[in-house]
CSV table of C-alpha atoms in Angstrom, one decimal:
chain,number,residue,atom,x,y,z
A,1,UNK,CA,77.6,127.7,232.2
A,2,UNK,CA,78.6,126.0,229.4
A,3,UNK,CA,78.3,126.7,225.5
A,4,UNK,CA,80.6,125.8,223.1
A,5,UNK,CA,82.8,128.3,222.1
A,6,UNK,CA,85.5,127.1,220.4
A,7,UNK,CA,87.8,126.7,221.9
A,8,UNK,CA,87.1,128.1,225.1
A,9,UNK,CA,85.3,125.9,227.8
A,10,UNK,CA,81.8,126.6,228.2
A,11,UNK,CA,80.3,129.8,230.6
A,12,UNK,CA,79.7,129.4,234.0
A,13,UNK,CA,76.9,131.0,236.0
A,14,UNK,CA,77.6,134.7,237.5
A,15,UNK,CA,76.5,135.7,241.1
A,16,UNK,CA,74.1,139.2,241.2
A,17,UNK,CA,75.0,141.0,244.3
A,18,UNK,CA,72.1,142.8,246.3
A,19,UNK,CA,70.5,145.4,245.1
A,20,UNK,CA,70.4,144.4,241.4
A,21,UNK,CA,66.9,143.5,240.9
A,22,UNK,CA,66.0,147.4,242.3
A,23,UNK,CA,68.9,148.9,240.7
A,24,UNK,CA,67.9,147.5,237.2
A,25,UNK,CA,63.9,147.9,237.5
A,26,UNK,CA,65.3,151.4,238.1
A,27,UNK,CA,67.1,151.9,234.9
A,28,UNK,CA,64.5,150.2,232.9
A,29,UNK,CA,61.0,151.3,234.5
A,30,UNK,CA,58.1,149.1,235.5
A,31,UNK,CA,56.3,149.4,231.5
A,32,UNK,CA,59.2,148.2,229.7
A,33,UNK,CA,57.9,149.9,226.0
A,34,UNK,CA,57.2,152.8,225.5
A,35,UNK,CA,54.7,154.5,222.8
A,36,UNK,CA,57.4,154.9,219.9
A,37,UNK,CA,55.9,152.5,217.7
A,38,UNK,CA,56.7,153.7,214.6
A,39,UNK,CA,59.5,150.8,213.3
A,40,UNK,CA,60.5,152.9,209.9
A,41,UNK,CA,62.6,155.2,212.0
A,42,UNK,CA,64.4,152.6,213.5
A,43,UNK,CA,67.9,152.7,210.8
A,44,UNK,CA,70.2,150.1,213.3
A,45,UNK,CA,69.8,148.5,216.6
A,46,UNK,CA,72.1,147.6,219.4
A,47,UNK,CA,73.9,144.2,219.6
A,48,UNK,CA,75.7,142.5,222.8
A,49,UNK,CA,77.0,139.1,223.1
A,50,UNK,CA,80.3,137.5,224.0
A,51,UNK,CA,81.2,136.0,220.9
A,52,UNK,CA,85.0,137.7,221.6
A,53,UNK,CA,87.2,135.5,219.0
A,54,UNK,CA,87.4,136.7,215.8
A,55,UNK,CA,85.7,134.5,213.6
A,56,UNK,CA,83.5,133.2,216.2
A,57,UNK,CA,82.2,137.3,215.9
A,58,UNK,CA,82.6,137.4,212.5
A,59,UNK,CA,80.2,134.5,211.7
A,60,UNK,CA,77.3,135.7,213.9
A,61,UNK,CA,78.2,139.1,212.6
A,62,UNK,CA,77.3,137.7,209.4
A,63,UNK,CA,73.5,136.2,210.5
A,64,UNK,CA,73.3,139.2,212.7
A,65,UNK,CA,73.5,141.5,209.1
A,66,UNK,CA,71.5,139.1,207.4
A,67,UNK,CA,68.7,139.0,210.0
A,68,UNK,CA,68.5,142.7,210.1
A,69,UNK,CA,68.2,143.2,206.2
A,70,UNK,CA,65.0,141.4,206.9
A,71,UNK,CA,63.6,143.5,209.5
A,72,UNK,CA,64.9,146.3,207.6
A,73,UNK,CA,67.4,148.1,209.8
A,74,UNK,CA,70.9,147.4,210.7
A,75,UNK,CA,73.0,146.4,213.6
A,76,UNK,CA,75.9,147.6,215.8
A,77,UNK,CA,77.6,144.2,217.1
A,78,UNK,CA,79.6,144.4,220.6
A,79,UNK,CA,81.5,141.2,222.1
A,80,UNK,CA,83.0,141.7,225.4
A,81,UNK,CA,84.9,138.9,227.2
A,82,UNK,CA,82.2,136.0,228.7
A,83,UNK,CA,83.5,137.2,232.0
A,84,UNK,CA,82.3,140.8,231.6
A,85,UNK,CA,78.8,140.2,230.4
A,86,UNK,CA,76.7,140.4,233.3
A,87,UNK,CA,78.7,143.7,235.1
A,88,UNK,CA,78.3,145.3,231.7
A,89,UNK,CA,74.7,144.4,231.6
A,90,UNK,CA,74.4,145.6,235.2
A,91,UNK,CA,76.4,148.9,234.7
A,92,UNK,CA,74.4,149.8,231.1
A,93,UNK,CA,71.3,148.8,233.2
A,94,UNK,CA,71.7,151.7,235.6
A,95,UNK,CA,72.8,153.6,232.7
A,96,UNK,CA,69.7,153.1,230.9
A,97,UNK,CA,71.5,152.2,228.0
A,98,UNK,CA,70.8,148.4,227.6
A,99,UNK,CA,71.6,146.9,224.1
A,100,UNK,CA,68.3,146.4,222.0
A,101,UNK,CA,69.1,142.9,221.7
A,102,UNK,CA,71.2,140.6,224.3
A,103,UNK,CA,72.9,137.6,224.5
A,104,UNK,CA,72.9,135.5,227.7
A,105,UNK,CA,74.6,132.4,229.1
A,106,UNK,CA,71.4,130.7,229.5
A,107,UNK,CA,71.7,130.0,233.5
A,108,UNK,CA,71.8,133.9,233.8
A,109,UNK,CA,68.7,134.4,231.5
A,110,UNK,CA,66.7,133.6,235.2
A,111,UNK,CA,68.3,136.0,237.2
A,112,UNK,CA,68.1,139.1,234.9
A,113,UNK,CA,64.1,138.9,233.8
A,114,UNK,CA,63.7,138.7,237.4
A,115,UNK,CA,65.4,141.9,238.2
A,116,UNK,CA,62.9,143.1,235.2
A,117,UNK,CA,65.2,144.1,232.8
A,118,UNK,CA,64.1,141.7,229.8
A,119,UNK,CA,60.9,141.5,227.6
A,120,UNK,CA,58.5,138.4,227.5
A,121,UNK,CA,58.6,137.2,224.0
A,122,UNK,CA,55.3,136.3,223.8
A,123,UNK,CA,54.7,140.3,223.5
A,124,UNK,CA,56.4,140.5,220.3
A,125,UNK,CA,54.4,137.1,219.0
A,126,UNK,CA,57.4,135.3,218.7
A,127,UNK,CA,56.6,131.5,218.4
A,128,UNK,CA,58.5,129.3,221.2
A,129,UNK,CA,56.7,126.1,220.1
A,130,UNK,CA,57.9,122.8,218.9
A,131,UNK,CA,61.4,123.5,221.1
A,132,UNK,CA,62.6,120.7,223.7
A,133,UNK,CA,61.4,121.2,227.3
A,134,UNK,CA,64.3,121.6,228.6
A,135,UNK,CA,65.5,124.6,226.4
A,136,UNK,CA,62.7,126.2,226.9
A,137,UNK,CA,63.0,125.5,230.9
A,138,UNK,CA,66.1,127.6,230.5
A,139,UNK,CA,64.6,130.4,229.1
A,140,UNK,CA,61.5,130.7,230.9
A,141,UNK,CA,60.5,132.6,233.9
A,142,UNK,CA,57.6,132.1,236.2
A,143,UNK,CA,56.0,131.0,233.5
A,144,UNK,CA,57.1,133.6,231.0
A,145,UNK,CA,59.4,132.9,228.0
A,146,UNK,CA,62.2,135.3,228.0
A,147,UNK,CA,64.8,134.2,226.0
A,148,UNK,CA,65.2,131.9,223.1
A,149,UNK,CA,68.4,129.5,221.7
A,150,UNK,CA,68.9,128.7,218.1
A,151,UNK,CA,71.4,126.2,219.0
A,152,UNK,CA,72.1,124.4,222.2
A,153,UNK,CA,75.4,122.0,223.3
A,154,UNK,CA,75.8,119.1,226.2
A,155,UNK,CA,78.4,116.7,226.8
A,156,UNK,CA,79.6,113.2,225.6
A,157,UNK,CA,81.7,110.1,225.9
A,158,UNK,CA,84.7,111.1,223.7
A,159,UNK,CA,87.0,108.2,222.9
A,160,UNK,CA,90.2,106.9,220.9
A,161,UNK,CA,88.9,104.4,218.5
A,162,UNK,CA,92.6,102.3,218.1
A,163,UNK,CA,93.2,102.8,221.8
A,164,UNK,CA,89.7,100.4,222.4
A,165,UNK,CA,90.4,98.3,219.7
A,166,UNK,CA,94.4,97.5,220.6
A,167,UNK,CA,93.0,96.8,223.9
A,168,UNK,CA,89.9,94.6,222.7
A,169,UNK,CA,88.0,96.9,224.7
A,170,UNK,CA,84.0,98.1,223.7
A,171,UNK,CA,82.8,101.5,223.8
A,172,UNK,CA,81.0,101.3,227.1
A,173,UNK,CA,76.9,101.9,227.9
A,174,UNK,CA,76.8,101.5,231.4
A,175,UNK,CA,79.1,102.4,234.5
A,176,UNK,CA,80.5,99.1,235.1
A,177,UNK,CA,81.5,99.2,231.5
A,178,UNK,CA,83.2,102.2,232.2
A,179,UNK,CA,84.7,101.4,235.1
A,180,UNK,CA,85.9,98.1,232.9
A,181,UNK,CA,86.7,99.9,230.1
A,182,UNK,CA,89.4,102.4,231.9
A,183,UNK,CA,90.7,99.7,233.7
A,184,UNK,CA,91.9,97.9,230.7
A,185,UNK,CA,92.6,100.9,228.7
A,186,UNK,CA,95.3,102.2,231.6
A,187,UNK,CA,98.6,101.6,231.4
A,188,UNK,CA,101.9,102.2,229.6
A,189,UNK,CA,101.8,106.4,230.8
A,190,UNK,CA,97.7,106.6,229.4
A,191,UNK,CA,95.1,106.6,231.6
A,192,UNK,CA,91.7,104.9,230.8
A,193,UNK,CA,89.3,107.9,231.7
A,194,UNK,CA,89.3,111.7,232.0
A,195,UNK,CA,86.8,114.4,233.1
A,196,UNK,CA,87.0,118.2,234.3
A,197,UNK,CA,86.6,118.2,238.3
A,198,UNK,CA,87.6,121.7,239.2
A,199,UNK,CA,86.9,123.7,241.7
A,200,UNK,CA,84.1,125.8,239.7
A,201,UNK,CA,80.7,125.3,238.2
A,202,UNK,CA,82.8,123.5,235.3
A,203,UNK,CA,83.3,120.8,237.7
A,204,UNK,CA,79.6,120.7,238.6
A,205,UNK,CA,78.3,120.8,235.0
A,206,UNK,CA,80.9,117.5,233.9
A,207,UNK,CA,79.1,115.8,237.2
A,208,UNK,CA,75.4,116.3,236.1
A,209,UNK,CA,75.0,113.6,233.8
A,210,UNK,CA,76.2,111.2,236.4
A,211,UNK,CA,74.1,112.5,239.1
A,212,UNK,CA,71.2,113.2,236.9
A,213,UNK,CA,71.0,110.2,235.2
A,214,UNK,CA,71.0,108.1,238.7
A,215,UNK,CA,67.8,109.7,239.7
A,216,UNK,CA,70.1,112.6,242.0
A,217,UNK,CA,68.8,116.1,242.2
A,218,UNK,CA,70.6,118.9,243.0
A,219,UNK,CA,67.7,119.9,245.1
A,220,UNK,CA,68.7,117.3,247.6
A,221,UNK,CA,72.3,116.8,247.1
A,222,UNK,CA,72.9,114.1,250.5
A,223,UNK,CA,70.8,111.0,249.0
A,224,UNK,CA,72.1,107.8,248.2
A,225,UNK,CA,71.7,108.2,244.6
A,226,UNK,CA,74.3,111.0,244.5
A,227,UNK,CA,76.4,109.1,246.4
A,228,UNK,CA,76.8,106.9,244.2
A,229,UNK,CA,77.7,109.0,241.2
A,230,UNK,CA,80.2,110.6,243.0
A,231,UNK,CA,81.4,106.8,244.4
A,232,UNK,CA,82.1,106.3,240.4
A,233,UNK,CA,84.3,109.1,239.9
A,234,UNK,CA,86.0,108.0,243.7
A,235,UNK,CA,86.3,104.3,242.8
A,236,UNK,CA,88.2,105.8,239.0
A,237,UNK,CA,90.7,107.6,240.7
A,238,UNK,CA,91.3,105.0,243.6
A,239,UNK,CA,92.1,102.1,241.0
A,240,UNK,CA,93.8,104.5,238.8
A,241,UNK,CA,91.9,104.4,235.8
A,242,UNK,CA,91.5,108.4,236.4
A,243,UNK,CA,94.2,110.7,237.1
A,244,UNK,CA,94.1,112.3,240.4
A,245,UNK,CA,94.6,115.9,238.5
A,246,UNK,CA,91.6,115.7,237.7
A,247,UNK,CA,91.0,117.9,240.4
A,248,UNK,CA,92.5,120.7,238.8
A,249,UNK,CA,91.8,119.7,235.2
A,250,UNK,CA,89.4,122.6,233.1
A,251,UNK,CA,87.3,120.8,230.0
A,252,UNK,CA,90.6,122.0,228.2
A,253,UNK,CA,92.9,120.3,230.0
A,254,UNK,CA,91.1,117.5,229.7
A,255,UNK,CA,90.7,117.5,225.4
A,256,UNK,CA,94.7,118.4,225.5
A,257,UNK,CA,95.3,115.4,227.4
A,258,UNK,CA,92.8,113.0,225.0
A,259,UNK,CA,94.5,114.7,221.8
A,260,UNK,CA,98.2,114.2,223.1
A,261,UNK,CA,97.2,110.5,223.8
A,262,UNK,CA,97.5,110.6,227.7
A,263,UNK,CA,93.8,109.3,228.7
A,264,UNK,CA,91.8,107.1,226.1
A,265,UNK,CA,88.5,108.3,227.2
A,266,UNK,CA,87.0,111.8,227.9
A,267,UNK,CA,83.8,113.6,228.8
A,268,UNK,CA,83.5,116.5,227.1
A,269,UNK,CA,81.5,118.8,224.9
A,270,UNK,CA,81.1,119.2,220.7
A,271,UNK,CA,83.3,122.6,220.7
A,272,UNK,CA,86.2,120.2,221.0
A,273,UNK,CA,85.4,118.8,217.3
A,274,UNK,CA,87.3,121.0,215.1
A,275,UNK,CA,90.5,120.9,217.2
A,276,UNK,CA,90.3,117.1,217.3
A,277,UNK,CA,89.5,117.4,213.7
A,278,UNK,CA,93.2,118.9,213.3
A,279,UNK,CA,94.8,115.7,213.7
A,280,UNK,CA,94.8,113.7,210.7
A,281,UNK,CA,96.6,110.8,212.5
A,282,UNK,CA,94.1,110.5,215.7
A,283,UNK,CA,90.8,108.4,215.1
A,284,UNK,CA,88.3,109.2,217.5
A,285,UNK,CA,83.8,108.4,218.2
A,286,UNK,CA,81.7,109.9,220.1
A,287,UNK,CA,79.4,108.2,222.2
A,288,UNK,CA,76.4,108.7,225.0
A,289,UNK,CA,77.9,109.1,228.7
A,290,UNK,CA,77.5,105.4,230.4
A,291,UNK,CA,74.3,105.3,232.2
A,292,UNK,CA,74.1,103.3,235.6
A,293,UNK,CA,72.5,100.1,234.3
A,294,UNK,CA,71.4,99.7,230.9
A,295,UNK,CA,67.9,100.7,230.0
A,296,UNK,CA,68.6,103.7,232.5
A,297,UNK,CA,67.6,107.6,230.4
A,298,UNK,CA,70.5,109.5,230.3
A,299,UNK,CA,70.1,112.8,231.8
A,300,UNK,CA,72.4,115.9,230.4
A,301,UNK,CA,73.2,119.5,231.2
A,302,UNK,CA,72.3,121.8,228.9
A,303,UNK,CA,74.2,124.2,227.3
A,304,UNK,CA,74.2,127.4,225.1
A,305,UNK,CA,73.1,130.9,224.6
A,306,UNK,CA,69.3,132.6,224.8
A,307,UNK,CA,68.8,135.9,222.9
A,308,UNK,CA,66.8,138.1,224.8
A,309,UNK,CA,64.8,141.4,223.8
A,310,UNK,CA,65.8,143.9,227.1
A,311,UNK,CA,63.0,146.6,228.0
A,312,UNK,CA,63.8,150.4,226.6
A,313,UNK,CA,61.7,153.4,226.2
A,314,UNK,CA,61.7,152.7,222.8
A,315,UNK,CA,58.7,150.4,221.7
A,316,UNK,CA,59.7,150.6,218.1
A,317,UNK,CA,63.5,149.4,218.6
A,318,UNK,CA,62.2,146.3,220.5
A,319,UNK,CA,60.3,145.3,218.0
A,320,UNK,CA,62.9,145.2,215.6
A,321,UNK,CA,65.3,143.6,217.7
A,322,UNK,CA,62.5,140.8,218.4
A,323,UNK,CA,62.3,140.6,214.6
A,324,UNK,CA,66.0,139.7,214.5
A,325,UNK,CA,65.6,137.2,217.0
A,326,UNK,CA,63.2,135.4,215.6
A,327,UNK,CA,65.0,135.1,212.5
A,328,UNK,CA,68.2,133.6,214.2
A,329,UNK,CA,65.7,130.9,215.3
A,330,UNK,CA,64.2,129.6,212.0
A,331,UNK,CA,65.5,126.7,210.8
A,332,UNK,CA,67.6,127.8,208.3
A,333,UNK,CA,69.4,130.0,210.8
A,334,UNK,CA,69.3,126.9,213.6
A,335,UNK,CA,71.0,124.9,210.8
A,336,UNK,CA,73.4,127.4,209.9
A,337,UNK,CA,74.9,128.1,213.3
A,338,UNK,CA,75.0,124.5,213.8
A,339,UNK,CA,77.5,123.8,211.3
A,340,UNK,CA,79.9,126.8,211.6
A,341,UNK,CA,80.1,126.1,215.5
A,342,UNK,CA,79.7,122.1,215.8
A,343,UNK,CA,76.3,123.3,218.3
A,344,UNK,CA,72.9,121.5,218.3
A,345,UNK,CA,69.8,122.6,216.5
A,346,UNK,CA,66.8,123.8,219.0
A,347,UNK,CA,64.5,122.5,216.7
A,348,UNK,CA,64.2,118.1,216.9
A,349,UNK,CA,63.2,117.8,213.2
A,350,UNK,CA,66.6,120.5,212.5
A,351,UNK,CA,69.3,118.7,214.6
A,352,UNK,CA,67.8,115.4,213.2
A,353,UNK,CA,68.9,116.4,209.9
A,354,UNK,CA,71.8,117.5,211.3
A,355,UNK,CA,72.9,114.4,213.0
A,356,UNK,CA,72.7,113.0,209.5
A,357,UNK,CA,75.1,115.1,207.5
A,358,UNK,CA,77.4,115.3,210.8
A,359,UNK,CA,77.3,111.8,212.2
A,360,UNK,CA,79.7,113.0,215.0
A,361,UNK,CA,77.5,115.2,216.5
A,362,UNK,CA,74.4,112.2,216.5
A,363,UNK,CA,75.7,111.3,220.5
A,364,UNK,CA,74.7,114.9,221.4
A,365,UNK,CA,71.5,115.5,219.6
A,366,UNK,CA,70.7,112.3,221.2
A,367,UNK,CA,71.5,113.7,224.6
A,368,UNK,CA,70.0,116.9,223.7
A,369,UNK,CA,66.6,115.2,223.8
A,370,UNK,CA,66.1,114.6,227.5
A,371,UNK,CA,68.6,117.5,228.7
A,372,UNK,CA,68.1,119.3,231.7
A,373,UNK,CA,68.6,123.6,232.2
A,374,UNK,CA,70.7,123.7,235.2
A,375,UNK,CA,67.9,126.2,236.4
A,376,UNK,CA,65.4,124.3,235.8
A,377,UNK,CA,64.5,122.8,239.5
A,378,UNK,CA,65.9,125.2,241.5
A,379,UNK,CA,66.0,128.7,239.3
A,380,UNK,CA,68.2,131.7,240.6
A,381,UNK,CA,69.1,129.2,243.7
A,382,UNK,CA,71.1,127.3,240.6
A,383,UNK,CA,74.6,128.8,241.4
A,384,UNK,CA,74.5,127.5,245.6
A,385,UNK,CA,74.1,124.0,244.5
A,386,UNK,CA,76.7,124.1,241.9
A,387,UNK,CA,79.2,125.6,244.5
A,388,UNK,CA,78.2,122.6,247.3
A,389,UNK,CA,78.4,120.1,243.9
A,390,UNK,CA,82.1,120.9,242.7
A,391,UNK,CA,82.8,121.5,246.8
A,392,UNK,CA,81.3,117.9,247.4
A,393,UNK,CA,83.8,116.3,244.3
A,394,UNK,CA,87.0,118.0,245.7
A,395,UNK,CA,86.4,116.8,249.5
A,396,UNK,CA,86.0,113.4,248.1
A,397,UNK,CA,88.4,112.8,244.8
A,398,UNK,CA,91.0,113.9,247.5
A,399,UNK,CA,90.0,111.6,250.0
A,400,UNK,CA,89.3,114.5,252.8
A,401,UNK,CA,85.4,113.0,253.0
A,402,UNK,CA,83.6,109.8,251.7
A,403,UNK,CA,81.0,110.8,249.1
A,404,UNK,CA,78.1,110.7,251.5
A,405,UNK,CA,80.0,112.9,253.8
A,406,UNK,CA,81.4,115.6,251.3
A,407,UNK,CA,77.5,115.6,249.9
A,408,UNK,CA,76.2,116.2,253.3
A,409,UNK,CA,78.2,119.3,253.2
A,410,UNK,CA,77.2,120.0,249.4
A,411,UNK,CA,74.0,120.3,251.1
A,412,UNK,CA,74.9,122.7,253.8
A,413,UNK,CA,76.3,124.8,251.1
A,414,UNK,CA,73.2,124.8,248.7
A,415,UNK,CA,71.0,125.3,251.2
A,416,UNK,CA,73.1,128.6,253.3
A,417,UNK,CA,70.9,131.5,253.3
């Protein structure tokens, strides 16, 4: 799930049905390259991402171009909606007409080099050092790098800087700050806190820093520790510091309700910046999501898109397409996307910089730094544990189950064959 188009809430994680792994090692062949070496010949290459809104495809038609011009060739971009990705992958797959280069949601990048369909980077000498660990968790595959992120997103502590300060009330650090905090920020038709608790992986990915960062896993979902995340979340809504909507609230919903002045706290991600920057009138920070006791590490999802080189019988076109991926991830490029899209350089020494000349986005280069790929414990088996997670927050934000009880089934769920 979850980069930061603006303004769209982030991806979630797609389901391959059986068969797909045979159906694409099929269309693609056991070598991947094949002996047309000769890159002069190649005059364009073949583009697919998601990037559907108009200048969001515009801009990385832009770096696409310029990135080509390098390699010498040029490319033919195709967005198709986030929702269509994968099945278009799938059908072109058993087509045989994969795009030379691919975009992917990077919680999906797992699932499709296992089928076989994508190239290891490494074959193409494309460097992968001196990235965090957990972007390149996300991209890797039994030990294989298969996709690489220029830019990556997480989520933050979002806040109304005159709502805290007509209230007398600090920018919490720690959960019983927070729970402090909304208390004494509710009232008068404004609730203290927000966050997205749907019914989807959306739900899931807002709850990850809270189960994370308690020393939960999703790899056993029914322990005390993830009890007790979700007990926060209970314990907001019970003294009404937290809407009970939340329940149906997406990471939209949620920024509408912030910017409109209806909760004074949010979690949310850095796509939300340029709408909030919209409103001259509201005065807003950013801050690290409230850890359970101070000196606790602060654990984050991670967000964003990998670029991936899919196997084709034509040795020459990968190569050029690997060329053009390694171009969007050089710093200049990293730095570039970071300030058209409000995202978060891959490279530490690029997103510091950042940080610097955009001091709203230092909370989530800070978080960026210990993030976590949601695939990164559990791999393919990523999208039954986010289904017994957002399962686990409804049963018990409604009441139906205590947290231990709704986690217990959370567990059932992840763990269904």
């Amino acid at each position: 799930m979850f980069r930061p188009v603006i303004p769209r809430a982030p991806r979630i994680t797609r389901f391959w049905r059986a068969g797909t792994a045979a159906l694409v090692l099929a269309a693609t062949g056991c070598g991947g390259a094949a002996d047309d070496n000769s890159t002069d010949r190649v005059t364009s290459i073949t583009v697919l991402d998601y990037y559907t809104d108009a200048r969001e495809h515009a801009q990385w038609g832009e770096l696409l171009d310029t990135c080509a011009r390098k390699a010498g060739t040029t490319v033919e971009h195709t967005s198709v909606p986030g929702a269509s990705l994968v099945p278009t992958v799938l059908r072109q797959a058993s087509s045989g007409t994969l795009p030379d280069l691919l975009m992917l949601d990077n919680p999906d990048v797992q699932q499709i080099a296992r089928a076989g369909a994508l190239n290891p980077l490494d074959r193409f000498g494309i460097d992968s050092s001196g990235l965090g660990k957990g972007i390149l968790s996300a991209g890797t595959y039994e030990g294989e790098v298969y996709g690489l992120a220029p830019n990556v997103s997480t989520v933050a502590l979002f806040y109304n800087k005159d709502m805290l300060a007509e209230a007398g009330v600090a920018v919490p650090r720690t959960w019983d700050e927070l729970k402090a905090a909304a208390a004494g920020l509710t009232g008068d038709g404004r609730y203290g806190m927000a966050v997205g608790a749907n019914a989807t992986f959306e739900g899931s990915w807002q709850f990850m820093p809270f189960l994370w960062s308690n020393g939960g896993s999703e790899e056993r979902l029914d322990t005390p520790q993830a009890a007790e995340a979700l007990q926060l979340w209970v314990d907001l809504v019970k003294s009404g510091s937290m809407s009970r909507s939340v329940l149906n609230w997406t990471q939209a919903d949620v920024h509408d309700q912030f910017a409109a002045g209806r909760t004074a706290m949010m979690i949310n991600g850095p796509w939300r910046i340029p709408a909030l920057h919209e409103d001259e009138n509201l005065r807003w920070g950013v801050a690290p999501i409230p850890v359970p006791q101070a000196g606790k590490t602060l654990v984050t999802p991670l967000g964003g898109e990998m670029w991936t080189v899919p196997r084709s019988d034509s040795g020459a076109r990968q190569k050029k397409a690997a060329q053009v991926l390694a171009c969007l991830n050089t710093s200049a490029g990293m730095l570039t996307l970071a300030e058209q899209h409000f995202t978060v350089p891959s490279r530490p020494e690029v997103a510091a910089r950042y940080a610097e000349k955009v001091p709203s986005m230092a909370a989530f280069v800070h978080s960026v730094e210990a993030a976590r790929a949601r695939t990164s414990v559990l791999g393919v088996k990523w999208p039954a544990a986010a289904t017994g997670i957002y399962t686990a927050i409804q049963l018990a934000l409604t009441g139906e189950n205590t947290p231990q009880e709704a986690l217990e089934r959370a567990q059932q769920i992840a763990t269904r064959s």
